[in-house]
Coordinates of C-alpha atoms and ligand atoms in Angstrom, one line a residue:
M1 CA -0.7 8.6 22.3
K2 CA 0.1 6.5 25.3
P3 CA 0.5 2.7 25.0
L4 CA -2.6 0.6 24.7
E5 CA -2.9 -2.9 26.2
I6 CA -4.7 -4.8 23.4
K7 CA -4.7 -8.1 25.3
S8 CA -3.4 -8.8 28.8
G9 CA 0.4 -8.3 28.5
V10 CA 0.3 -7.3 24.8
F11 CA 0.8 -3.6 24.2
W12 CA 0.5 -1.3 21.2
I13 CA 3.4 1.2 21.6
G14 CA 3.3 2.9 18.2
A15 CA 3.7 6.4 16.9
I16 CA 1.1 8.7 15.2
D17 CA 2.4 10.7 12.3
W18 CA -0.5 13.2 12.1
N19 CA 0.9 15.5 9.4
R20 CA 2.7 13.0 7.2
R21 CA 1.5 13.6 3.6
N22 CA 4.5 12.3 1.6
F23 CA 4.5 8.5 2.1
H24 CA 7.8 6.8 1.2
G25 CA 8.7 9.6 -1.1
Y26 CA 6.3 8.6 -3.9
S27 CA 2.8 8.4 -2.6
K28 CA 0.3 10.7 -0.9
A29 CA -1.0 10.0 2.6
H30 CA -3.8 12.6 2.9
K31 CA -4.8 11.7 6.4
G32 CA -1.3 11.0 7.9
T33 CA -0.3 7.5 9.1
T34 CA 0.7 5.5 12.1
Y35 CA 3.6 3.2 12.7
N36 CA 2.2 0.4 14.9
N37 CA 4.6 -1.7 16.9
F38 CA 4.1 -3.9 19.9
L39 CA 5.6 -5.1 23.2
I40 CA 4.7 -8.5 24.6
K41 CA 5.4 -9.0 28.3
D42 CA 6.0 -12.7 29.3
E43 CA 8.8 -14.5 31.0
K44 CA 10.8 -13.1 28.0
I45 CA 9.8 -9.7 26.8
A46 CA 9.6 -9.2 23.0
L47 CA 9.5 -6.0 20.9
V48 CA 7.7 -6.5 17.6
D49 CA 9.0 -4.0 15.0
T50 CA 10.2 -0.5 15.7
V51 CA 9.1 2.9 14.2
P52 CA 10.9 5.5 12.0
E53 CA 14.1 7.0 13.4
E54 CA 12.4 10.4 13.9
F55 CA 10.1 8.7 16.4
W56 CA 12.9 7.3 18.5
G57 CA 11.9 9.5 21.4
T58 CA 8.3 8.3 21.3
L59 CA 9.4 4.7 21.2
Q60 CA 11.7 5.1 24.2
C61 CA 9.0 6.9 26.1
N62 CA 6.3 4.2 25.3
I63 CA 8.7 1.4 26.3
A64 CA 9.5 3.1 29.5
H65 CA 5.8 3.5 30.3
T66 CA 5.1 -0.2 29.5
L67 CA 8.0 -1.9 31.3
D68 CA 8.5 -2.0 35.1
K69 CA 11.9 -0.6 36.3
E70 CA 13.5 -4.0 36.6
E71 CA 12.2 -5.4 33.3
K72 CA 14.2 -5.5 30.1
I73 CA 13.5 -6.3 26.5
D74 CA 14.9 -9.8 25.7
Y75 CA 13.9 -10.3 22.1
F76 CA 13.4 -8.1 19.0
I77 CA 11.1 -9.4 16.3
I78 CA 11.8 -7.7 13.0
N79 CA 9.0 -8.4 10.5
H80 CA 10.3 -6.0 7.8
L81 CA 13.4 -3.9 7.3
E82 CA 11.9 -0.9 5.5
P83 CA 12.9 2.2 7.6
D84 CA 9.4 3.1 8.7
H85 CA 9.5 -0.1 10.7
A86 CA 13.2 -0.8 11.3
G87 CA 14.3 2.9 11.5
C88 CA 15.1 2.7 15.2
L89 CA 16.7 -0.7 15.1
A90 CA 20.3 0.3 15.5
L91 CA 19.5 2.8 18.2
A92 CA 17.3 0.2 20.0
V93 CA 20.0 -2.5 19.8
E94 CA 22.5 -0.1 21.3
K95 CA 20.1 0.9 24.1
Y96 CA 18.3 -2.3 25.0
R97 CA 20.9 -4.9 24.2
P98 CA 18.5 -7.7 23.2
E99 CA 19.5 -11.3 23.8
K100 CA 18.2 -12.2 20.3
I101 CA 17.0 -10.5 17.2
Y102 CA 14.6 -12.6 15.1
T103 CA 14.0 -12.0 11.5
S104 CA 13.3 -13.9 8.2
P105 CA 16.0 -15.4 6.0
M106 CA 15.7 -12.4 3.6
G107 CA 15.3 -10.1 6.6
Q108 CA 18.8 -11.1 7.8
K109 CA 20.2 -10.2 4.4
A110 CA 18.4 -6.8 4.4
M111 CA 19.5 -6.2 8.0
Q112 CA 23.1 -6.8 7.1
T113 CA 23.1 -4.4 4.1
Y114 CA 21.1 -1.7 5.9
F115 CA 23.0 -1.7 9.2
H116 CA 26.3 -3.4 8.4
Y117 CA 26.4 -4.9 11.9
E118 CA 29.1 -7.1 13.2
D119 CA 28.0 -8.6 16.4
W120 CA 24.3 -8.4 16.6
P121 CA 22.6 -11.6 18.0
V122 CA 20.6 -12.2 14.9
E123 CA 18.7 -15.5 14.5
V124 CA 16.9 -16.4 11.3
V125 CA 13.3 -17.7 11.6
P126 CA 12.0 -19.3 8.4
T127 CA 8.3 -20.1 7.9
G128 CA 7.2 -22.6 10.7
A129 CA 9.9 -21.6 13.2
E130 CA 8.7 -21.1 16.7
I131 CA 10.1 -19.4 19.8
S132 CA 8.8 -19.5 23.4
L133 CA 8.3 -16.4 25.5
G134 CA 7.3 -18.4 28.5
K135 CA 3.5 -18.8 28.6
R136 CA 3.2 -17.7 25.0
T137 CA 4.8 -18.8 21.7
L138 CA 5.5 -16.9 18.6
T139 CA 5.5 -18.5 15.2
F140 CA 6.7 -17.0 11.9
V141 CA 5.4 -17.1 8.4
E142 CA 7.4 -15.5 5.6
T143 CA 5.2 -13.3 3.4
R144 CA 7.9 -12.6 0.7
M145 CA 7.1 -9.7 -1.6
L146 CA 4.3 -8.4 0.6
H147 CA 5.7 -6.1 -0.3
W148 CA 9.5 -6.7 0.1
P149 CA 11.3 -10.0 0.0
D150 CA 12.1 -9.8 3.7
A151 CA 8.5 -9.5 4.9
M152 CA 7.2 -11.9 7.5
L153 CA 4.2 -12.3 9.8
T154 CA 4.4 -13.1 13.5
Y155 CA 1.6 -15.1 15.0
C156 CA 0.9 -15.7 18.7
P157 CA -1.4 -18.8 19.0
E158 CA -2.2 -18.3 22.7
E159 CA -3.4 -14.7 22.1
K160 CA -4.7 -15.5 18.6
I161 CA -3.0 -12.3 17.3
A162 CA -1.3 -12.0 13.9
F163 CA 1.2 -9.1 13.6
T164 CA 1.1 -8.6 9.8
N165 CA 3.4 -5.7 9.2
D166 CA 2.4 -3.8 6.0
A167 CA -0.3 -6.2 5.0
F168 CA -3.8 -4.9 5.8
G169 CA -2.4 -1.5 6.6
Q170 CA -3.9 1.9 5.8
N171 CA -2.5 5.4 6.0
W172 CA -4.7 7.1 8.7
A173 CA -3.5 9.0 11.7
T174 CA -6.3 8.5 14.3
S175 CA -6.7 8.6 18.1
E176 CA -8.7 5.4 17.7
R177 CA -6.8 2.1 17.4
W178 CA -9.5 -0.3 16.2
A179 CA -11.3 -0.6 12.8
D180 CA -14.6 -1.0 14.6
E181 CA -14.2 2.5 16.2
V182 CA -14.0 4.5 12.9
E183 CA -16.2 5.2 9.9
R184 CA -16.2 2.1 7.6
F185 CA -16.4 3.8 4.2
T186 CA -13.3 5.9 4.9
L187 CA -11.4 2.9 6.3
E188 CA -12.2 0.9 3.2
D189 CA -11.2 3.7 0.9
L190 CA -7.9 4.2 2.6
M191 CA -7.3 0.4 2.5
K192 CA -7.9 0.6 -1.2
Q193 CA -5.6 3.6 -1.7
Y194 CA -2.8 1.8 0.3
Y195 CA -3.3 -1.5 -1.7
A196 CA -3.4 0.3 -5.1
N197 CA -0.2 2.2 -4.5
I198 CA 1.9 -0.4 -2.6
L199 CA 0.6 -3.9 -2.9
L200 CA -1.0 -4.0 -6.4
P201 CA 1.9 -5.4 -8.3
F202 CA 2.1 -8.3 -5.9
S203 CA -1.6 -9.3 -6.2
P204 CA -0.9 -12.9 -7.4
I205 CA 1.3 -13.3 -4.3
V206 CA -1.4 -11.8 -2.1
L207 CA -3.8 -14.5 -3.3
K208 CA -1.3 -17.3 -2.9
T209 CA -0.3 -16.1 0.6
L210 CA -3.9 -15.8 1.8
K211 CA -4.6 -19.3 0.5
A212 CA -1.6 -20.7 2.3
L213 CA -2.6 -18.9 5.5
G214 CA -6.1 -20.3 5.2
E215 CA -4.7 -23.8 4.9
M216 CA -2.7 -23.3 8.0
N217 CA -6.0 -22.8 9.9
L218 CA -4.6 -20.1 12.2
D219 CA -7.1 -19.1 14.7
I220 CA -7.0 -15.3 14.5
E221 CA -8.9 -12.9 16.7
M222 CA -6.8 -9.9 16.1
I223 CA -4.9 -8.7 13.0
C224 CA -2.4 -6.0 13.9
P225 CA -0.9 -4.3 10.8
D226 CA 2.0 -1.7 11.2
H227 CA 0.0 1.1 9.7
G228 CA -3.4 2.5 10.7
L229 CA -6.3 0.8 12.4
M230 CA -6.1 -2.8 13.8
F231 CA -8.8 -5.4 13.3
R232 CA -10.5 -7.6 15.9
G233 CA -13.3 -10.2 16.0
D234 CA -15.4 -10.4 12.8
D235 CA -13.3 -7.7 11.2
C236 CA -10.5 -10.2 10.8
K237 CA -12.5 -12.2 8.3
W238 CA -13.8 -8.9 6.7
V239 CA -10.3 -7.5 6.1
M240 CA -9.0 -10.8 4.7
E241 CA -12.0 -11.0 2.3
K242 CA -11.4 -7.4 1.3
Y243 CA -7.8 -8.3 0.4
I244 CA -8.9 -11.2 -1.7
E245 CA -11.3 -8.8 -3.5
F246 CA -8.5 -6.3 -4.1
A247 CA -6.1 -8.9 -5.3
Q248 CA -8.6 -10.3 -7.8
Q249 CA -8.7 -6.8 -9.5
K250 CA -12.3 -7.3 -10.8
P251 CA -13.0 -4.1 -12.7
K252 CA -16.1 -1.9 -12.0
N253 CA -18.2 -0.1 -14.6
K254 CA -15.9 2.9 -14.3
A255 CA -13.4 4.7 -16.5
V256 CA -10.6 7.1 -15.6
I257 CA -9.5 9.8 -18.1
V258 CA -6.0 11.0 -17.1
F259 CA -4.3 13.6 -19.2
D260 CA -2.1 16.7 -19.4
T261 CA -2.7 19.6 -21.7
M262 CA -0.9 22.8 -23.0
W263 CA -3.5 24.9 -24.6
H264 CA -6.6 22.9 -23.6
S265 CA -7.0 20.9 -26.9
T266 CA -6.4 17.6 -25.2
E267 CA -8.5 18.7 -22.3
K268 CA -11.5 19.4 -24.6
M269 CA -11.0 16.0 -26.1
A270 CA -10.9 14.4 -22.6
L271 CA -14.2 16.0 -21.7
A272 CA -15.8 14.9 -24.9
V273 CA -14.7 11.3 -24.3
A274 CA -16.1 11.6 -20.7
T275 CA -19.5 12.7 -22.1
G276 CA -19.5 9.7 -24.4
L277 CA -18.7 7.3 -21.6
A278 CA -21.2 8.9 -19.2
D279 CA -24.0 8.9 -21.8
A280 CA -23.4 5.1 -22.1
G281 CA -23.8 4.6 -18.4
V282 CA -20.2 4.4 -17.3
S283 CA -19.1 6.1 -14.1
V284 CA -16.3 8.5 -15.1
R285 CA -13.4 10.3 -13.4
V286 CA -11.5 13.1 -15.3
M287 CA -8.1 13.8 -13.8
D288 CA -5.5 16.2 -15.2
M289 CA -2.0 15.7 -14.1
K290 CA -1.4 19.4 -13.1
N291 CA -3.9 19.1 -10.3
N292 CA -3.7 15.4 -9.3
H293 CA -0.9 13.4 -7.7
H294 CA 0.0 10.2 -9.5
S295 CA -0.9 8.1 -6.4
D296 CA -4.4 9.6 -6.3
V297 CA -4.9 8.9 -10.0
M298 CA -3.8 5.3 -9.3
S299 CA -6.2 4.9 -6.5
E300 CA -9.0 5.6 -9.0
I301 CA -7.5 3.5 -11.8
F302 CA -7.3 0.5 -9.4
D303 CA -10.9 -0.6 -9.7
A304 CA -11.7 1.0 -13.1
A305 CA -12.4 -1.1 -16.2
A306 CA -10.9 1.5 -18.5
V307 CA -8.2 4.1 -18.6
V308 CA -8.0 6.8 -21.2
I309 CA -4.6 8.5 -21.4
G310 CA -4.1 11.9 -23.1
S311 CA -1.2 14.2 -24.0
P312 CA -0.3 16.5 -26.8
T313 CA 2.9 15.9 -28.6
H314 CA 5.8 17.8 -27.0
N315 CA 9.4 17.8 -28.3
N316 CA 8.6 14.6 -30.3
G317 CA 7.3 13.0 -27.1
I318 CA 4.6 13.5 -24.5
L319 CA 4.3 16.0 -21.7
P320 CA 6.5 15.1 -18.7
L321 CA 3.7 14.8 -16.1
M322 CA 2.1 12.1 -18.3
A323 CA 5.4 10.3 -18.7
D324 CA 5.6 10.3 -14.9
M325 CA 2.1 9.0 -14.5
L326 CA 2.6 6.2 -17.1
T327 CA 5.9 5.1 -15.5
Y328 CA 4.2 4.9 -12.1
M329 CA 1.1 3.1 -13.5
K330 CA 3.1 0.5 -15.4
G331 CA 5.2 -0.3 -12.4
L332 CA 2.1 -1.1 -10.4
R333 CA 1.0 -3.6 -13.1
P334 CA -2.8 -3.0 -13.2
Q335 CA -4.7 -5.9 -14.8
N336 CA -8.0 -6.4 -16.7
K337 CA -8.2 -2.9 -18.3
V338 CA -9.5 -1.4 -21.5
G339 CA -7.2 1.4 -22.7
A340 CA -7.4 4.3 -25.2
A341 CA -5.2 7.2 -26.2
I342 CA -6.1 10.8 -27.1
G343 CA -3.9 13.8 -28.0
S344 CA -3.5 16.9 -30.0
F345 CA -0.4 17.9 -32.0
G346 CA 1.0 20.9 -33.9
W347 CA 3.5 19.4 -36.4
S348 CA 5.2 16.1 -35.7
G349 CA 2.4 14.3 -33.9
E350 CA 4.1 11.3 -32.1
C351 CA 1.9 11.4 -29.0
I352 CA -0.6 8.8 -30.1
K353 CA 2.1 6.3 -31.1
I354 CA 3.8 6.7 -27.8
L355 CA 0.7 6.6 -25.7
T356 CA -0.6 3.5 -27.5
Q357 CA 2.8 1.8 -26.9
W358 CA 2.3 2.4 -23.1
L359 CA -1.2 0.8 -23.3
E360 CA 0.2 -2.2 -25.1
D361 CA 3.1 -2.6 -22.7
M362 CA 0.5 -2.7 -19.9
K363 CA -1.4 -5.4 -21.8
M364 CA -4.6 -3.4 -22.0
E365 CA -7.3 -4.1 -24.6
V366 CA -6.8 -1.0 -26.8
V367 CA -9.7 0.9 -28.4
P368 CA -8.7 3.0 -31.5
P369 CA -7.2 6.4 -30.6
V370 CA -8.2 9.9 -31.5
K371 CA -5.6 12.5 -32.7
V372 CA -6.3 16.1 -33.4
K373 CA -4.2 18.8 -35.2
N374 CA -4.0 22.0 -33.1
A375 CA -7.5 22.7 -31.9
P376 CA -10.4 20.2 -32.1
T377 CA -13.3 20.8 -34.5
H378 CA -16.8 19.9 -33.8
D379 CA -16.3 16.7 -35.8
D380 CA -13.1 15.9 -33.8
L381 CA -15.0 16.2 -30.6
R382 CA -17.7 14.0 -32.0
Q383 CA -15.0 11.4 -32.7
C384 CA -13.9 11.7 -29.1
Y385 CA -17.5 11.2 -27.9
E386 CA -17.8 8.1 -30.1
Q387 CA -14.5 6.8 -28.7
G388 CA -16.1 7.1 -25.2
Q389 CA -19.1 5.1 -26.5
A390 CA -16.7 2.5 -28.0
I391 CA -14.9 2.2 -24.7
A392 CA -18.2 1.7 -22.9
E393 CA -19.0 -1.2 -25.3
A394 CA -15.6 -2.7 -24.5
I395 CA -16.2 -2.3 -20.8
K396 CA -19.7 -4.0 -21.1
A397 CA -18.1 -6.9 -23.0
K398 CA -15.5 -7.3 -20.3
L399 CA -17.9 -7.1 -17.4
D400 CA -20.3 -9.5 -19.1
G401 CA -17.6 -11.9 -20.1
Ligands
LIG1 FE1 5.4 0.2 6.0 FE2 7.1 -1.5 3.6 O1 6.9 -0.3 5.0

């Protein structure tokens, strides 16, 4: 895609990664992604962020199309050092020889350890620092742990644009650039998936940062994240309110049953629990780990009030795909959930003890488990059904409370 002038003298010069499906090595991006970065042309010309190294050709091309022959880039603004945004930094420093590279205090430390530079003209810009481009100024706000310690936001008061890096992003490769040009349901779903898999553990910081930004009274007409669609006009308020909603993690009347199974016993139990939940009016998702990626499961768990985890006992432990799921889920620190365990066993039967420990470690409100030897009987499945109903009661109490 060619550069887009989003305001007079301010250009989107990003790259579209249409067929990206593996995002950062651990999460799915079913609709691809974009790496948005920007060029601001003033008396001084500033490049805001770069793109992954594999898009170095695209970046050079977009810069060449945006600058006149005699123009050069004076400043680099590096909001975040993760390689999807700073991947071209060393190549760009070599080629464009900027007068200054501005980054946050933690950004400077990350830059040093990523690039081991000796003579780059790096200048640290803590929260409140301001630089002039001529007619425009840029001010900086550190957004530590959104989602790395180095993250910062760059704000241009004259243009009323906030360049927010990962915050407010979504993985969606599109030919459209603005949120008001695409279908809203899909946009919101992709924002939710991105939040659930990347920003969720930092929800308390999201709330604190949004509050601090509100108190700064920044006049914002455009929010330009580094992934996906950008927001303008009323959508700026909409996306900030969405983030407050996400960060509050208020659960819905919904349960996710996630399990792995060997000979279908745990699967039969999962389906009986699902029926108990559904009969009690809870919206249910049943997801087995052989057919679902852990990031897709997490996107569903994000707004659910309850999680049921299931595995048979295997080698005195649980099945490895469930161990993967639980490690991933625990790291994302979901809050306000009811939890329950189910599983079958042949002889030693440790699965329930192990699964319950995971639920307790995640500080879930635990409903009594169901454990079955070999294949479930009709009575065993009735117990599973009743567990579903008990979970529904716990969800109701949570939502009413
Ligand atoms: Fe989009 Fe934290 O990288």
